PDB file of C-alpha atoms in Angstrom:
ATOM      1  CA  MET A 447     -15.703  66.280 -10.917  1.00 62.00           C
ATOM      2  CA  PRO A 448     -17.823  67.319  -7.518  1.00 68.00           C
ATOM      3  CA  ASN A 449     -15.330  65.379  -5.313  1.00 77.00           C
ATOM      4  CA  GLY A 450     -12.095  67.311  -6.617  1.00 80.00           C
ATOM      5  CA  ARG A 451     -11.067  63.888  -9.030  1.00 83.00           C
ATOM      6  CA  ARG A 452     -10.209  64.360 -12.136  1.00 86.00           C
ATOM      7  CA  LEU A 453     -10.841  61.397 -15.291  1.00 85.00           C
ATOM      8  CA  ILE A 454     -10.337  61.478 -19.590  1.00 89.00           C
ATOM      9  CA  LEU A 455     -13.326  61.996 -21.661  1.00 90.00           C
ATOM     10  CA  LEU A 456     -12.563  61.060 -24.719  1.00 88.00           C
ATOM     11  CA  SER A 457     -14.950  61.438 -28.280  1.00 90.00           C
ATOM     12  CA  THR A 458     -14.670  62.324 -31.590  1.00 91.00           C
ATOM     13  CA  ASP A 459     -16.063  65.107 -31.662  1.00 91.00           C
ATOM     14  CA  LEU A 460     -14.317  67.273 -30.797  1.00 90.00           C
ATOM     15  CA  CYS A 461     -17.276  69.904 -30.022  1.00 94.00           C
ATOM     16  CA  LEU A 462     -19.057  68.209 -26.928  1.00 93.00           C
ATOM     17  CA  THR A 463     -18.567  69.533 -22.997  1.00 91.00           C
ATOM     18  CA  GLY A 464     -17.725  66.705 -20.594  1.00 89.00           C
ATOM     19  CA  PRO A 465     -21.705  67.166 -19.080  1.00 91.00           C
ATOM     20  CA  GLU A 466     -22.982  65.975 -22.873  1.00 94.00           C
ATOM     21  CA  ILE A 467     -20.039  62.711 -23.183  1.00 92.00           C
ATOM     22  CA  ILE A 468     -21.877  61.615 -20.244  1.00 91.00           C
ATOM     23  CA  ALA A 469     -24.663  62.067 -21.321  1.00 92.00           C
ATOM     24  CA  ALA A 470     -23.539  60.881 -25.206  1.00 91.00           C
ATOM     25  CA  TYR A 471     -22.344  57.565 -22.997  1.00 88.00           C
ATOM     26  CA  GLY A 472     -25.769  56.989 -20.810  1.00 89.00           C
ATOM     27  CA  LEU A 473     -28.461  57.824 -24.184  1.00 90.00           C
ATOM     28  CA  ARG A 474     -25.733  54.917 -25.489  1.00 88.00           C
ATOM     29  CA  PHE A 475     -25.719  52.443 -22.536  1.00 86.00           C
ATOM     30  CA  LYS A 476     -29.955  52.589 -22.632  1.00 85.00           C
ATOM     31  CA  ILE A 477     -30.017  51.825 -26.387  1.00 87.00           C
ATOM     32  CA  GLU A 478     -26.841  48.653 -25.472  1.00 88.00           C
ATOM     33  CA  VAL A 479     -29.915  46.842 -23.027  1.00 86.00           C
ATOM     34  CA  THR A 480     -32.635  47.963 -25.469  1.00 86.00           C
ATOM     35  CA  PHE A 481     -30.683  45.721 -28.405  1.00 85.00           C
ATOM     36  CA  ARG A 482     -28.995  42.926 -26.192  1.00 86.00           C
ATOM     37  CA  GLN A 483     -32.599  42.056 -25.215  1.00 86.00           C
ATOM     38  CA  LEU A 484     -34.162  42.249 -29.030  1.00 86.00           C
ATOM     39  CA  VAL A 485     -31.449  39.016 -29.457  1.00 85.00           C
ATOM     40  CA  HIS A 486     -32.409  37.454 -26.274  1.00 83.00           C
ATOM     41  CA  LEU A 487     -35.118  37.434 -26.378  1.00 82.00           C
ATOM     42  CA  LEU A 488     -36.475  37.726 -29.994  1.00 82.00           C
ATOM     43  CA  GLY A 489     -33.823  36.454 -32.174  1.00 82.00           C
ATOM     44  CA  SER A 490     -34.964  40.148 -33.747  1.00 81.00           C
ATOM     45  CA  PHE A 491     -30.697  39.897 -36.374  1.00 79.00           C
ATOM     46  CA  ALA A 492     -30.455  36.514 -36.734  1.00 77.00           C
ATOM     47  CA  TYR A 493     -32.161  37.440 -40.006  1.00 74.00           C
ATOM     48  CA  ARG A 494     -30.810  35.564 -42.748  1.00 71.00           C
ATOM     49  CA  PHE A 495     -32.167  36.620 -46.635  1.00 68.00           C
ATOM     50  CA  TRP A 496     -30.212  35.389 -49.473  1.00 72.00           C
ATOM     51  CA  LEU A 497     -30.131  35.698 -52.665  1.00 74.00           C
ATOM     52  CA  LYS A 498     -30.538  33.457 -55.274  1.00 75.00           C
ATOM     53  CA  SER A 499     -28.453  35.453 -58.240  1.00 73.00           C
ATOM     54  CA  LEU A 500     -25.179  36.236 -55.536  1.00 75.00           C
ATOM     55  CA  PRO A 501     -22.634  33.381 -55.010  1.00 74.00           C
ATOM     56  CA  THR A 502     -22.806  31.089 -51.583  1.00 76.00           C
ATOM     57  CA  LEU A 503     -19.211  32.604 -49.916  1.00 72.00           C
ATOM     58  CA  PRO A 504     -18.044  30.747 -46.479  1.00 74.00           C
ATOM     59  CA  THR A 505     -16.834  34.590 -45.195  1.00 76.00           C
ATOM     60  CA  TRP A 506     -17.629  38.124 -45.188  1.00 76.00           C
ATOM     61  CA  PRO A 507     -18.186  39.752 -48.689  1.00 74.00           C
ATOM     62  CA  SER A 508     -14.932  41.083 -50.076  1.00 78.00           C
ATOM     63  CA  ASN A 509     -16.397  43.959 -52.277  1.00 78.00           C
ATOM     64  CA  LEU A 510     -19.427  45.860 -50.511  1.00 80.00           C
ATOM     65  CA  ILE A 511     -19.161  48.128 -53.825  1.00 88.00           C
ATOM     66  CA  LEU A 512     -22.664  48.084 -54.378  1.00 87.00           C
ATOM     67  CA  SER A 513     -21.990  50.285 -57.851  1.00 91.00           C
ATOM     68  CA  ASP A 514     -20.258  47.459 -59.159  1.00 90.00           C
ATOM     69  CA  TYR A 515     -23.394  44.690 -59.447  1.00 88.00           C
ATOM     70  CA  PRO A 516     -25.149  44.705 -62.217  1.00 90.00           C
ATOM     71  CA  GLN A 517     -28.524  47.234 -61.905  1.00 93.00           C
ATOM     72  CA  ALA A 518     -30.733  44.351 -61.253  1.00 90.00           C
ATOM     73  CA  VAL A 519     -28.671  43.138 -58.489  1.00 87.00           C
ATOM     74  CA  GLN A 520     -28.678  46.561 -56.800  1.00 89.00           C
ATOM     75  CA  THR A 521     -32.186  46.443 -56.962  1.00 93.00           C
ATOM     76  CA  GLN A 522     -31.984  43.384 -55.301  1.00 89.00           C
ATOM     77  CA  ILE A 523     -29.698  43.828 -52.914  1.00 87.00           C
ATOM     78  CA  LEU A 524     -31.290  47.287 -51.696  1.00 92.00           C
ATOM     79  CA  ASN A 525     -34.434  44.989 -51.656  1.00 91.00           C
ATOM     80  CA  LYS A 526     -32.881  43.065 -49.160  1.00 87.00           C
ATOM     81  CA  VAL A 527     -31.719  45.686 -46.515  1.00 89.00           C
ATOM     82  CA  GLU A 528     -35.458  46.815 -47.390  1.00 93.00           C
ATOM     83  CA  ALA A 529     -36.336  43.226 -45.503  1.00 89.00           C
ATOM     84  CA  PHE A 530     -33.348  43.314 -43.186  1.00 88.00           C
ATOM     85  CA  GLU A 531     -34.632  46.825 -41.392  1.00 91.00           C
ATOM     86  CA  ARG A 532     -38.279  45.749 -41.706  1.00 92.00           C
ATOM     87  CA  PHE A 533     -36.799  42.307 -39.991  1.00 89.00           C
ATOM     88  CA  VAL A 534     -35.438  44.366 -37.288  1.00 89.00           C
ATOM     89  CA  ASN A 535     -37.851  47.007 -36.605  1.00 92.00           C
ATOM     90  CA  LEU A 536     -40.920  44.199 -36.853  1.00 92.00           C
ATOM     91  CA  ASN A 537     -38.950  43.122 -33.738  1.00 90.00           C
ATOM     92  CA  ALA A 538     -38.646  46.272 -31.677  1.00 91.00           C
ATOM     93  CA  ILE A 539     -42.028  47.117 -32.206  1.00 94.00           C
ATOM     94  CA  ALA A 540     -43.018  43.153 -30.937  1.00 91.00           C
ATOM     95  CA  LEU A 541     -40.898  43.615 -28.203  1.00 90.00           C
ATOM     96  CA  GLY A 542     -42.625  47.624 -27.066  1.00 91.00           C
ATOM     97  CA  LEU A 543     -45.665  45.695 -26.837  1.00 92.00           C
ATOM     98  CA  LEU A 544     -44.306  41.853 -24.872  1.00 87.00           C
ATOM     99  CA  GLN A 545     -43.080  45.145 -23.094  1.00 88.00           C
ATOM    100  CA  ILE A 546     -46.765  46.714 -22.463  1.00 92.00           C
ATOM    101  CA  LEU A 547     -48.577  43.489 -21.737  1.00 88.00           C
ATOM    102  CA  ALA A 548     -45.779  42.525 -18.616  1.00 85.00           C
ATOM    103  CA  LEU A 549     -46.855  46.149 -17.276  1.00 90.00           C
ATOM    104  CA  GLU A 550     -50.345  46.252 -18.259  1.00 91.00           C
ATOM    105  CA  LEU A 551     -51.132  42.703 -17.222  1.00 87.00           C
ATOM    106  CA  PRO A 552     -49.166  41.415 -15.107  1.00 84.00           C
ATOM    107  CA  GLN A 553     -51.380  38.711 -13.572  1.00 85.00           C
ATOM    108  CA  GLY A 554     -52.890  37.563 -16.794  1.00 82.00           C
ATOM    109  CA  ILE A 555     -48.871  36.245 -17.449  1.00 78.00           C
ATOM    110  CA  TRP A 556     -48.349  35.048 -14.274  1.00 76.00           C
ATOM    111  CA  ALA A 557     -52.284  33.110 -14.280  1.00 78.00           C
ATOM    112  CA  ASN A 558     -50.481  31.769 -17.774  1.00 74.00           C
ATOM    113  CA  PHE A 559     -47.098  30.623 -15.973  1.00 71.00           C
ATOM    114  CA  PRO A 560     -45.620  28.724 -16.929  1.00 66.00           C
ATOM    115  CA  ARG A 561     -46.673  28.128 -20.161  1.00 65.00           C
ATOM    116  CA  TRP A 562     -45.442  30.102 -22.116  1.00 60.00           C
ATOM    117  CA  PHE A 563     -41.611  29.007 -20.977  1.00 62.00           C
ATOM    118  CA  ARG A 564     -39.982  26.897 -23.868  1.00 59.00           C
ATOM    119  CA  THR A 565     -38.410  24.366 -20.803  1.00 61.00           C
ATOM    120  CA  LEU A 566     -39.028  25.044 -17.611  1.00 60.00           C
ATOM    121  CA  PRO A 567     -36.343  24.503 -15.131  1.00 57.00           C
ATOM    122  CA  SER A 568     -36.852  21.147 -12.312  1.00 58.00           C
ATOM    123  CA  ILE A 569     -38.006  22.081  -8.862  1.00 54.00           C
ATOM    124  CA  ARG A 570     -34.824  20.365  -7.685  1.00 50.00           C
ATOM    125  CA  VAL A 571     -33.055  22.643  -9.133  1.00 52.00           C
ATOM    126  CA  ASN A 572     -31.156  25.109  -6.602  1.00 55.00           C
ATOM    127  CA  LEU A 573     -32.592  29.170  -6.851  1.00 55.00           C
ATOM    128  CA  LYS A 574     -28.745  30.057  -6.766  1.00 57.00           C
ATOM    129  CA  GLU A 575     -28.018  28.625  -9.866  1.00 63.00           C
ATOM    130  CA  TRP A 576     -30.287  29.482 -12.274  1.00 58.00           C
ATOM    131  CA  VAL A 577     -32.162  33.144 -11.218  1.00 60.00           C
ATOM    132  CA  PRO A 578     -28.487  35.100 -12.046  1.00 63.00           C
ATOM    133  CA  LYS A 579     -28.832  33.005 -15.791  1.00 62.00           C
ATOM    134  CA  PHE A 580     -32.848  35.389 -16.570  1.00 59.00           C
ATOM    135  CA  VAL A 581     -31.367  38.470 -14.836  1.00 58.00           C
ATOM    136  CA  ASP A 582     -28.009  38.117 -16.936  1.00 56.00           C
TER     137      ASP A 582
END
């Protein structure tokens, strides 16, 4: 470290140098922020796609080996996975479009405030109480 302090960096890839590990962690945290935005703004991972051909289970399925299922069910499972991926990707595109609109048309957004809010706090609410909730 430039300041003379030592640190321990952990990685499963033993070929990475210290700066590469730090750069990888930096990228990971950017991705985590994007996932958080997708979850909290758009509910991107709040999907439920059920297959009628499989029994409803109260917990995670114990058998996740695709080849153990009949060919027809395998096809349905693969279609289900594709639907998951499309749903999340379309939400990511929607998030990108919302961010572009927010950057390019801020006056239009604020001119229509608060119509797009699901709920609007009462004016009497102390700013100290509700601003941190929106900053999170």
